[in-house]
Short mmCIF file of C-alpha atoms and ligand atoms in Angstrom, two decimals:
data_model
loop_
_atom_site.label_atom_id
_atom_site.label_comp_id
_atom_site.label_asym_id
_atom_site.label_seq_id
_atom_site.Cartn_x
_atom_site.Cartn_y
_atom_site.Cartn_z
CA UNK A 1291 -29.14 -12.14 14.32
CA UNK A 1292 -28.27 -12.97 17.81
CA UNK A 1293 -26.81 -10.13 19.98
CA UNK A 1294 -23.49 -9.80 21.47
CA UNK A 1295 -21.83 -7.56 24.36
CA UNK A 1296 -20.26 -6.05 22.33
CA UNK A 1297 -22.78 -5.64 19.48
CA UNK A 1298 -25.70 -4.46 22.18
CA UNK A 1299 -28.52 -4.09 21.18
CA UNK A 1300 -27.13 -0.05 21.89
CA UNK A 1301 -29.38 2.53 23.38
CA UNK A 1302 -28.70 4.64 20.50
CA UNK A 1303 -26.72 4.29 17.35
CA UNK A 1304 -24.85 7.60 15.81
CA UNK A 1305 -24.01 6.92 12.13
CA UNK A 1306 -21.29 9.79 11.08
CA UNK A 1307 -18.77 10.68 13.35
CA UNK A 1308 -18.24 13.88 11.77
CA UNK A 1309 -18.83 17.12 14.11
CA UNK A 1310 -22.78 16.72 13.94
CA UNK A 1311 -22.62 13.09 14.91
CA UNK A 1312 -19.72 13.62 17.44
CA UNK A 1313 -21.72 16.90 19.04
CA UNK A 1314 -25.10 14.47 18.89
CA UNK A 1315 -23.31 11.46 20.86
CA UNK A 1316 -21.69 13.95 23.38
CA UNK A 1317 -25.12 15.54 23.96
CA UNK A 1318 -26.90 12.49 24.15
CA UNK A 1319 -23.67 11.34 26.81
CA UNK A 1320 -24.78 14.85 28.85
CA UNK A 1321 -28.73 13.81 29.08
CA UNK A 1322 -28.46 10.24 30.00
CA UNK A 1323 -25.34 9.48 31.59
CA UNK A 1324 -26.09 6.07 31.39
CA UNK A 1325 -26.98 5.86 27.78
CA UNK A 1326 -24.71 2.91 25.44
CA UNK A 1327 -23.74 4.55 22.19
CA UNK A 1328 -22.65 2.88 18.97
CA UNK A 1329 -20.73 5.15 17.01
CA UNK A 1330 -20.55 3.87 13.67
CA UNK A 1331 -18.67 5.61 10.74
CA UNK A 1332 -18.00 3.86 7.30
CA UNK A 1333 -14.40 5.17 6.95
CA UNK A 1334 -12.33 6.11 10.26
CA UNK A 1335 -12.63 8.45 13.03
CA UNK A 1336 -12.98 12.12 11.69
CA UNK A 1337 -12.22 11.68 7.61
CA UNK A 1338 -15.13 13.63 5.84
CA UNK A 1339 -16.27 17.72 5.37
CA UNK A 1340 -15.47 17.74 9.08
CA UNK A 1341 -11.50 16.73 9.01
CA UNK A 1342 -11.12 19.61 6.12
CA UNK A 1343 -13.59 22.09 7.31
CA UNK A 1344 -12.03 25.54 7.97
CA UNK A 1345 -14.32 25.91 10.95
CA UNK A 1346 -15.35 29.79 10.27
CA UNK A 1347 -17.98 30.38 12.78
CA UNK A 1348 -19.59 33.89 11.56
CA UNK A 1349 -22.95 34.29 12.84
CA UNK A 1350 -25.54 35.00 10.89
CA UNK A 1351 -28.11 33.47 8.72
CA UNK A 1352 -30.35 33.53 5.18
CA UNK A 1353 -33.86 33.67 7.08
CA UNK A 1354 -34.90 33.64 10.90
CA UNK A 1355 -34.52 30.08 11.85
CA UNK A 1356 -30.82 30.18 10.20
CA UNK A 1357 -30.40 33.00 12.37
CA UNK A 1358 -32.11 30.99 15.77
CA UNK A 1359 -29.41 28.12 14.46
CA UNK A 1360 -26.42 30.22 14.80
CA UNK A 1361 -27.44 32.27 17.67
CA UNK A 1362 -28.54 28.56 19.49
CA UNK A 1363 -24.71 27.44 18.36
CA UNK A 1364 -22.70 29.99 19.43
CA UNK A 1365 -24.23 29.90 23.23
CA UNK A 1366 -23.50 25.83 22.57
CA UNK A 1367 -19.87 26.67 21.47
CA UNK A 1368 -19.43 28.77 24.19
CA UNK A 1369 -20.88 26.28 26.72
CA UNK A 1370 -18.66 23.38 25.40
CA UNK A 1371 -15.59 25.70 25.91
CA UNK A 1372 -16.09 25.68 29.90
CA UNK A 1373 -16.80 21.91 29.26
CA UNK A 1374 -13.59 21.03 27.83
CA UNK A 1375 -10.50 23.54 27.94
CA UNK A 1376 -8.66 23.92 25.79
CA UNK A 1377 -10.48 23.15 22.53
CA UNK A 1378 -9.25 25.28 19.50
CA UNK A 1379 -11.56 28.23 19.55
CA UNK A 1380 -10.60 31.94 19.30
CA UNK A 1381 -12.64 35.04 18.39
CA UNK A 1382 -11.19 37.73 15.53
CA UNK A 1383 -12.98 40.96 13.74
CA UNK A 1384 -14.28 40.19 10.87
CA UNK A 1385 -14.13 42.76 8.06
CA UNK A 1386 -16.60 42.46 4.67
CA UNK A 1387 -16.86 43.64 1.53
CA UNK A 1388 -19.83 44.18 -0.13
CA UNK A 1389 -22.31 46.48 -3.14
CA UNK A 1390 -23.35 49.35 -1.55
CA UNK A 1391 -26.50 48.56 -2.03
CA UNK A 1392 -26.88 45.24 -0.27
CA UNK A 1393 -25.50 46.88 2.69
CA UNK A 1394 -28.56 47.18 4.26
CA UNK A 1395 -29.28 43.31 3.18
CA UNK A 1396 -26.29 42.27 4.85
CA UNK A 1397 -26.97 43.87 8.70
CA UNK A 1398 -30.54 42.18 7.55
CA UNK A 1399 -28.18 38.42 7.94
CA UNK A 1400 -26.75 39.20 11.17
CA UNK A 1401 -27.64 37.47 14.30
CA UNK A 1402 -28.76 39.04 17.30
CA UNK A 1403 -29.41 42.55 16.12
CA UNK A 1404 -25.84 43.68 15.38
CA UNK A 1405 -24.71 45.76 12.20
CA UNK A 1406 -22.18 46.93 10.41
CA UNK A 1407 -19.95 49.47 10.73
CA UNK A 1408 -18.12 51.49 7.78
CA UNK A 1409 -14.59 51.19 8.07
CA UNK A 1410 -12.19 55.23 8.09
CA UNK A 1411 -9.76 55.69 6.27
CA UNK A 1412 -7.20 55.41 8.44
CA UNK A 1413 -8.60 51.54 9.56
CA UNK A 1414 -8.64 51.17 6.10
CA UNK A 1415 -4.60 52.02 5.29
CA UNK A 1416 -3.71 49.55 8.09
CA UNK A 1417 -5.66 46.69 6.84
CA UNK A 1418 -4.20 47.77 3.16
CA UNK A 1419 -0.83 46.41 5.52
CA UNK A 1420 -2.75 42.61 6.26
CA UNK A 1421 -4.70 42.95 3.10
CA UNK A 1422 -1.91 44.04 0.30
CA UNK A 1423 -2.65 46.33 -2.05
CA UNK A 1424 -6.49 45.87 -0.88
CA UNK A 1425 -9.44 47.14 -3.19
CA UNK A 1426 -12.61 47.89 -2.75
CA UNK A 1427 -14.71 48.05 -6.23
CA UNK A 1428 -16.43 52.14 -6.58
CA UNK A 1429 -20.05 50.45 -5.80
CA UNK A 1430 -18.50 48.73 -3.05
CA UNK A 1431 -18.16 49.33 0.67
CA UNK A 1432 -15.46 48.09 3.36
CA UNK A 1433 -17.49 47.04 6.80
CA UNK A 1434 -16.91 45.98 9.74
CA UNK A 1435 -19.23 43.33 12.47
CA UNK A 1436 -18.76 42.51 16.30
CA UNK A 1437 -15.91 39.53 16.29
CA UNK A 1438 -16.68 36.25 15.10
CA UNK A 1439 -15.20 32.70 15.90
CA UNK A 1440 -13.31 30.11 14.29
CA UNK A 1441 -12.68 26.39 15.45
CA UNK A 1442 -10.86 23.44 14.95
CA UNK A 1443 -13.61 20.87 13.72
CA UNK A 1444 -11.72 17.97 13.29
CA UNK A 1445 -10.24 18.76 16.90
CA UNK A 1446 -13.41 19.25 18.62
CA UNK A 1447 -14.69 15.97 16.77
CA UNK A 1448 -12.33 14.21 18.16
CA UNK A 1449 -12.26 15.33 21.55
CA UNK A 1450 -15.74 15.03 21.48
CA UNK A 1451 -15.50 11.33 20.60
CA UNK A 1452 -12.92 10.61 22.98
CA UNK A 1453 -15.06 11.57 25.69
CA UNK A 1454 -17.84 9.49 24.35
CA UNK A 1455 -15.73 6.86 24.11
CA UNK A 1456 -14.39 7.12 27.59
CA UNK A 1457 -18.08 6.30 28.96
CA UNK A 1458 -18.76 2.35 29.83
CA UNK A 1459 -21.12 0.64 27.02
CA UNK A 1460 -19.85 2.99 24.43
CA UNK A 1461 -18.19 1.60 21.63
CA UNK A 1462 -16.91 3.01 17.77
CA UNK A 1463 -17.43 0.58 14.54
CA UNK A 1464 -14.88 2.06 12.00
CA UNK A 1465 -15.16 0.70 8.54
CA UNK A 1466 -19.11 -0.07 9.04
CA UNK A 1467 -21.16 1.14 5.65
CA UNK A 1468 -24.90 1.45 7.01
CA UNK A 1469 -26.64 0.18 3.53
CA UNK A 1470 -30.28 -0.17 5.78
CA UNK A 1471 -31.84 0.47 9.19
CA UNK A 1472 -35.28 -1.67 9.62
CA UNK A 1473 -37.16 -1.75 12.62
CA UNK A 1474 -37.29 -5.91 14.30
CA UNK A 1475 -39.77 -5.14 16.74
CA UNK A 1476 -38.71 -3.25 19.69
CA UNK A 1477 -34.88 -2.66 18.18
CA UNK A 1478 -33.22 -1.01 14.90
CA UNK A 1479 -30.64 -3.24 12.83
CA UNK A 1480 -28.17 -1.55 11.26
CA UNK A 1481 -26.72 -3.09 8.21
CA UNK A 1482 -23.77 -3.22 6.63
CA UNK A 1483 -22.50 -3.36 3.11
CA UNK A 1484 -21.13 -6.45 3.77
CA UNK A 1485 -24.08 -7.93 5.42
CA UNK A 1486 -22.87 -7.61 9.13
CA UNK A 1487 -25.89 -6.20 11.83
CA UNK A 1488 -25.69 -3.77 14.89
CA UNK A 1489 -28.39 -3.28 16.86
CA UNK A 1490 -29.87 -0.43 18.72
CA UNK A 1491 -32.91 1.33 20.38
CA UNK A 1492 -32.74 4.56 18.47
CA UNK A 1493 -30.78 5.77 15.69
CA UNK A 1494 -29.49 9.16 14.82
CA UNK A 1495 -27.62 9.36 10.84
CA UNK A 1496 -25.53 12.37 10.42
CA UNK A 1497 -24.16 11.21 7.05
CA UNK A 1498 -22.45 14.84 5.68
CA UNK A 1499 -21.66 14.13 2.04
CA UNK A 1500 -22.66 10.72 1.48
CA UNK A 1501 -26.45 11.68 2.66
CA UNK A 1502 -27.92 10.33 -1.01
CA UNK A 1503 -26.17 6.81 -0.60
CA UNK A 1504 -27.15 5.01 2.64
CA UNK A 1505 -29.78 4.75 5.33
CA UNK A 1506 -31.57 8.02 4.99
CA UNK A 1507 -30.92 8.57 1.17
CA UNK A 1508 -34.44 8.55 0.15
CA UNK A 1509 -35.77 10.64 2.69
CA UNK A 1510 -32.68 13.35 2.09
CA UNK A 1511 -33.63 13.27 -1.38
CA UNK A 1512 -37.60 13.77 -0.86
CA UNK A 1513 -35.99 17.12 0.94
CA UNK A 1514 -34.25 17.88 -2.14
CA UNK A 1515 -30.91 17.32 -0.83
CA UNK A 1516 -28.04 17.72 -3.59
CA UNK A 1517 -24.34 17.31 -3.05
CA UNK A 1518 -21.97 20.12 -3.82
CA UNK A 1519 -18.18 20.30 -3.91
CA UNK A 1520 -16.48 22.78 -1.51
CA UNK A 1521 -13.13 24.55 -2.11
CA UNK A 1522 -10.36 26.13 0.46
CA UNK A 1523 -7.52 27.16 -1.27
CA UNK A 1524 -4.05 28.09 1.04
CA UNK A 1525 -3.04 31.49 0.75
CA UNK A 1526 0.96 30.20 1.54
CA UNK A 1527 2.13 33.90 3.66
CA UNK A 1528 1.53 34.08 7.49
CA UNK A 1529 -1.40 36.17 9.05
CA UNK A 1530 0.08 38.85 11.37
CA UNK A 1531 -0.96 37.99 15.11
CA UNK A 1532 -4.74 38.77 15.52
CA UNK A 1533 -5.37 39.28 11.80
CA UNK A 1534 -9.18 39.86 10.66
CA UNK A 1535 -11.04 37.87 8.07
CA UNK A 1536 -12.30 39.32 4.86
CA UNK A 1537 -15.89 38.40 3.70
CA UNK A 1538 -16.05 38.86 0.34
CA UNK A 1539 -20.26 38.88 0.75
CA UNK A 1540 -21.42 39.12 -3.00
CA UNK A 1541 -18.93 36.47 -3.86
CA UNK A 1542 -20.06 34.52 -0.96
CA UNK A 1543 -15.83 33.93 -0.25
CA UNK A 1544 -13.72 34.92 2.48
CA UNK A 1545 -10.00 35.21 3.89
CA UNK A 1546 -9.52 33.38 7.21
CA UNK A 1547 -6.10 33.93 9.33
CA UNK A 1548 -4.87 30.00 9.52
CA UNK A 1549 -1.94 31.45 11.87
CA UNK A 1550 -1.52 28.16 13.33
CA UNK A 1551 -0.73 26.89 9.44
CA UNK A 1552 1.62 29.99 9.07
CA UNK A 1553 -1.16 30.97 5.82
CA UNK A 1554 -4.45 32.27 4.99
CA UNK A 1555 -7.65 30.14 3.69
CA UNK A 1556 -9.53 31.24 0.63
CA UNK A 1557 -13.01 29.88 0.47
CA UNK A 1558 -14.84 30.14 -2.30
CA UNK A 1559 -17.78 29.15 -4.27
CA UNK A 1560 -17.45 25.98 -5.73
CA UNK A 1561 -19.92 25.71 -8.97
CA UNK A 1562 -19.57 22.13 -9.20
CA UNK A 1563 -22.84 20.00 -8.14
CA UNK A 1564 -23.71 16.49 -7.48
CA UNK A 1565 -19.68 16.01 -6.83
CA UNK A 1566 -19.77 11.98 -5.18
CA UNK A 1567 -17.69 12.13 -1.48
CA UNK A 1568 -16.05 8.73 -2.74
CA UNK A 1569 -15.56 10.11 -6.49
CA UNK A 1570 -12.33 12.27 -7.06
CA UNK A 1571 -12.55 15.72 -6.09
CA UNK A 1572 -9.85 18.00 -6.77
CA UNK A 1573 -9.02 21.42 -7.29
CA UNK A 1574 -9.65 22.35 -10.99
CA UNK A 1575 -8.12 25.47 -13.34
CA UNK A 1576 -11.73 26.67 -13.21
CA UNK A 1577 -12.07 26.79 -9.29
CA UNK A 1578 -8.27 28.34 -9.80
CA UNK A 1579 -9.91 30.76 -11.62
CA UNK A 1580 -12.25 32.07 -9.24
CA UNK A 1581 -10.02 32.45 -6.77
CA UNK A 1582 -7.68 34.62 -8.84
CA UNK A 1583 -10.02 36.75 -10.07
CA UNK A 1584 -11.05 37.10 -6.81
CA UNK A 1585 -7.68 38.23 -5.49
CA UNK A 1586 -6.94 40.32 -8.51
CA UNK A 1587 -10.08 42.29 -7.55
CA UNK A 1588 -9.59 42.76 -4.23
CA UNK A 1589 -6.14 41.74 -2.84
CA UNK A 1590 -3.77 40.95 -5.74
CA UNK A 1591 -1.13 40.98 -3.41
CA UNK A 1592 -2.15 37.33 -2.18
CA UNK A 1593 -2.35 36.53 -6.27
CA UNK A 1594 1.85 35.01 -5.99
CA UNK A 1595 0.72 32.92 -2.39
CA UNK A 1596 -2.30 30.72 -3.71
CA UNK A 1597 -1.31 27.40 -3.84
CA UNK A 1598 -2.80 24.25 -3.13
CA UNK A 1599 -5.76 23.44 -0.38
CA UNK A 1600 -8.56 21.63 0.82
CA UNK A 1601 -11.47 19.97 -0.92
CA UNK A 1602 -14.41 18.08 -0.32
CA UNK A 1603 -18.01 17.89 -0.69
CA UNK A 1604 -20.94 18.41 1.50
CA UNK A 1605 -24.59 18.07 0.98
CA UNK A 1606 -26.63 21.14 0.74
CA UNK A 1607 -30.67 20.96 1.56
CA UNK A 1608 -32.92 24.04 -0.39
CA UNK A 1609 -32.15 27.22 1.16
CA UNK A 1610 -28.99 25.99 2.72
CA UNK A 1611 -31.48 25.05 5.58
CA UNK A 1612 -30.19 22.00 7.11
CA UNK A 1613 -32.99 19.03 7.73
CA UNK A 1614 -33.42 17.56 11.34
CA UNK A 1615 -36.01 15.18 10.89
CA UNK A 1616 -37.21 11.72 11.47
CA UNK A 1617 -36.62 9.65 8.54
CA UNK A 1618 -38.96 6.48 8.00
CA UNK A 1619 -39.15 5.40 11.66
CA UNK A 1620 -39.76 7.76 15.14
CA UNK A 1621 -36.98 6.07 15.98
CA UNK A 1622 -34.51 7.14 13.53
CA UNK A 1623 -33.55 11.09 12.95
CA UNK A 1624 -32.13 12.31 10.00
CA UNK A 1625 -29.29 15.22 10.59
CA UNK A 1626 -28.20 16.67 6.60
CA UNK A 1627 -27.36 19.77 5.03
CA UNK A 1628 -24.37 21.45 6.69
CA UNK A 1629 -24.47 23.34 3.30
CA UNK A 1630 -20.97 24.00 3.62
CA UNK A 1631 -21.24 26.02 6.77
CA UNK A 1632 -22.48 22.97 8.67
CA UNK A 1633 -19.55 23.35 11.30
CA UNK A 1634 -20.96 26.89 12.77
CA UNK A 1635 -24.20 25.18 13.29
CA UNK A 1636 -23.21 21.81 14.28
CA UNK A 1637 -24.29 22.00 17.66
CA UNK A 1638 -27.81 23.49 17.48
CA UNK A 1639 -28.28 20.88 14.96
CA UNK A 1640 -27.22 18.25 17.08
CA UNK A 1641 -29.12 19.10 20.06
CA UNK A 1642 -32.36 19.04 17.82
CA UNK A 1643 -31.70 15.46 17.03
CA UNK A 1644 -31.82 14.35 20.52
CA UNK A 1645 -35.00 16.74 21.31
CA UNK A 1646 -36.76 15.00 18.37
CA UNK A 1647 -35.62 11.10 19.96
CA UNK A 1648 -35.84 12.41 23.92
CA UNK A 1649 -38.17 14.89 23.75
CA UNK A 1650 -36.62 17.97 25.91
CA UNK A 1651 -33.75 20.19 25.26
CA UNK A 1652 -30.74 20.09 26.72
CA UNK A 1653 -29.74 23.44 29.46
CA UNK A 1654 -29.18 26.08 29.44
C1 FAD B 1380 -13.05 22.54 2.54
C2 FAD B 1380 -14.20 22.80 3.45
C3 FAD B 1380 -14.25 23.97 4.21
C4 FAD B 1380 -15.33 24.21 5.05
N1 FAD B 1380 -15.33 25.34 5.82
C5 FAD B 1380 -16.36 25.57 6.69
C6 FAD B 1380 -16.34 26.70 7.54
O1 FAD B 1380 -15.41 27.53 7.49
N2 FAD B 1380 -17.37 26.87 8.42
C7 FAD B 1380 -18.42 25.98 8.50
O2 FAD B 1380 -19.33 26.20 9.31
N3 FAD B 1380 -18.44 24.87 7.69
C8 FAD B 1380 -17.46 24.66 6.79
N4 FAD B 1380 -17.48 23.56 5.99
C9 FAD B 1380 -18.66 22.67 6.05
C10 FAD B 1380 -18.61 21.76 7.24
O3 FAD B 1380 -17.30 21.28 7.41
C11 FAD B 1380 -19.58 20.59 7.04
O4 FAD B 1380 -20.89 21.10 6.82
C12 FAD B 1380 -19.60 19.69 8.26
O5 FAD B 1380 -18.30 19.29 8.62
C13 FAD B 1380 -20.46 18.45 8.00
O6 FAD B 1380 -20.33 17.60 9.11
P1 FAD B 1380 -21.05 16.20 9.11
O7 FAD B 1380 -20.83 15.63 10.47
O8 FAD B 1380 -22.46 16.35 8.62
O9 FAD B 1380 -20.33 15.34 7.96
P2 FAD B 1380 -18.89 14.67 7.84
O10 FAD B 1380 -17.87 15.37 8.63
O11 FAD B 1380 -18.63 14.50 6.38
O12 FAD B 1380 -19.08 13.25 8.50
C14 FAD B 1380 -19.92 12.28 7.91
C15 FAD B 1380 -19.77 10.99 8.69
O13 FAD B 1380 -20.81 10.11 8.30
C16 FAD B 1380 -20.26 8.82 8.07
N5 FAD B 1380 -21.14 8.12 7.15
C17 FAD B 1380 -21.77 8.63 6.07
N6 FAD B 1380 -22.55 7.70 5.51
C18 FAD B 1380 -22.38 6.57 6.25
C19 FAD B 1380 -22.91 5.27 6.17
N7 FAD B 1380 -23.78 4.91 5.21
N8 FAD B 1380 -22.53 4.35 7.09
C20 FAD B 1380 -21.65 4.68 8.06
N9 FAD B 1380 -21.13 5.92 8.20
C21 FAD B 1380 -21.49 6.84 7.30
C22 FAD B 1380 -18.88 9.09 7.53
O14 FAD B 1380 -18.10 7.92 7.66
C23 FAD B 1380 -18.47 10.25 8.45
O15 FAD B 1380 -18.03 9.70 9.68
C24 FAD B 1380 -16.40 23.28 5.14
C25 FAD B 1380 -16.36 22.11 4.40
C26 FAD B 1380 -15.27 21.86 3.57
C27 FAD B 1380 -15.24 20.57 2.79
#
């Protein structure tokens, strides 16, 4: 394979440009000014978990390092907002609902040593007026946090990539399937299903969904990464300005204010495993069926608005602990596991990539 201009060899190759590859190529932009990036996605821009992601930022976490990944993010998030104006970010309380007795577990998730509040009564008639006819279950509580954030992931991606783009030496393949990445002696080759080669110095794959079929799949799978359908059903009645979300925490669900859509977003659980990115995935009866049960039990008023939404897979990693690794080469860092919160911690994630290839982190 001979090179090209426009084929490099690249400084560094970013397979995915979902919002963990898009945040890793703007990083890497931010550290070496200079650097040539290949951005290389198999379908087009921003079309996987990222282009359907909800973008609920809550911070908190299962163990400590979670909670480092969140905390790391948000300062990130909040850091990128200076950078760029403008991107679709806004803060709103955050309400949950949860047994009485994991209470005391829940405070245990959040970030940064905050907890819980219980909610009066007279809080709780006037979010009976966002929530109707909202119920709280006898060996349940109704709690409040500090705010939380929610984002536009497909946005940022592609402002993100924009900007990327916008650098000399940077360049996007759309429609490029990474089957391989072998090492030919001081560069990486990047191939493609159909047997075209890029080239570049160092590699970073930030596959989302379709980490078990490509480039990193065996290493994802020696981490015991699994692929999981996720479901956001539309809630079709408009949020009041400034409406709360509802964290549903034993159902791991919640109710997010989409007031630019005019509706709420119901996430729930999705039971169904090793669910193929390129397979069909729709909404089923059964994942119907959560949701309504759902609503019945806690705001049946919303029962008459659920129709339709969004779903896609994403790949979860033991623990929901994404994997930032190198994968078969120094040169080449594996990014997986957004577990379907992969947005909120996008850019910690990210940045770890680019500490494992360059060796420092980024400031502040
Ligand atoms: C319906 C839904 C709601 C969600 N809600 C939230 C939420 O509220 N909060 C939250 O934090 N997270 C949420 N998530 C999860 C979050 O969106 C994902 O964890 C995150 O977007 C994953 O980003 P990614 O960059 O890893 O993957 P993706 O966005 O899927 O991008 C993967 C990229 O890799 C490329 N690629 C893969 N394999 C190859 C290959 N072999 N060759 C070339 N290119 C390849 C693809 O073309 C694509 O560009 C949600 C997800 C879904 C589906």
């Amino acid at each position: 394979m001979h090179d090209t201009p426009s084929t490099g060899p690249h400084d560094l190759a970013v397979v995915g440009t979902g919002v963990i590859g898009a945040l890793t190529a703007y990083y890497a932009c931010l550290r070496e000014p200079g650097l040539r990036i290949l951005l290389v996605s198999h379908g087009s821009r921003v079309h996987g978990a990222t282009a359907l992601s909800a973008g609920f930022d809550t911070l908190t976490g299962r163990d400590e390092v979670q909670r480092e990944l969140a905390l790391r993010s948000t300062k990130l998030f909040d850091k990128l907002a200076g950078e760029l104006p403008g991107l679709p970010r806004r803060r709103l309380a955050v309400h949950w609902v949860v047994a009485r007795s994991g209470a005391a577990a829940l405070d245990a998730t959040l970030a940064g040593g905050s907890r819980t509040t219980p909610v009066d009564e007279e809080h709780r008639q006037a979010l009976g007026q966002v929530f109707p006819g909202l119920r709280v279950g006898g060996d349940q509580v109704l709690l409040s946090s500090a705010p939380m954030a929610v984002g536009g992931p497909r946005a940022l991606a592609d402002r993100l990539l924009d900007h990327v783009l916008g650098r000399p030496g940077s360049m996007l393949a759309e429609g490029f399937r990474v089957t391989g990445i072998r090492r030919d002696g001081r560069r990486l080759e990047l191939t493609a299903a159909d047997g075209s080669v890029l080239t570049a110095r160092r590699a970073v794959v930030a596959p989302g969904p379709w980490a078990l079929d490509g480039p990193v799949a065996d290493a994802a799978r020696a981490r015991g990464a699994r692929v999981k359908k996720v479901v956001a059903f539309h809630v079709l009645t408009p949020p009041p300005p400034g409406a709360p979300a509802l964290v549903f925490e034993d159902d791991d669900a919640f109710l997010l204010p989409d007031e630019p859509g005019g509706r709420w977003i119901l996430s729930i659980t999705s039971p169904d495993w090793d669910r193929d990115p390129d397979g069909p995935l729709t909404i089923g009866p059964h994942d119907r069926a959560l949701a309504l049960a759902l609503l019945e039990r806690h705001v049946p008023g919303f029962v008459p608005h659920l129709t339709g939404g969004r779903v896609f897979s994403d790949c979860f990693t033991p623990g929901h602990l994404p994997v930032v690794e190198t994968a078969g080469d120094p040169d080449v860092v594996m990014a997986i596991g957004g577990s379907g919160s992969g947005y909120r911690l996008a850019p910690a994630l990210a940045e770890h990539a680019l500490t494992l290839l360059y060796g420092r982190t980024t400031a502040p």
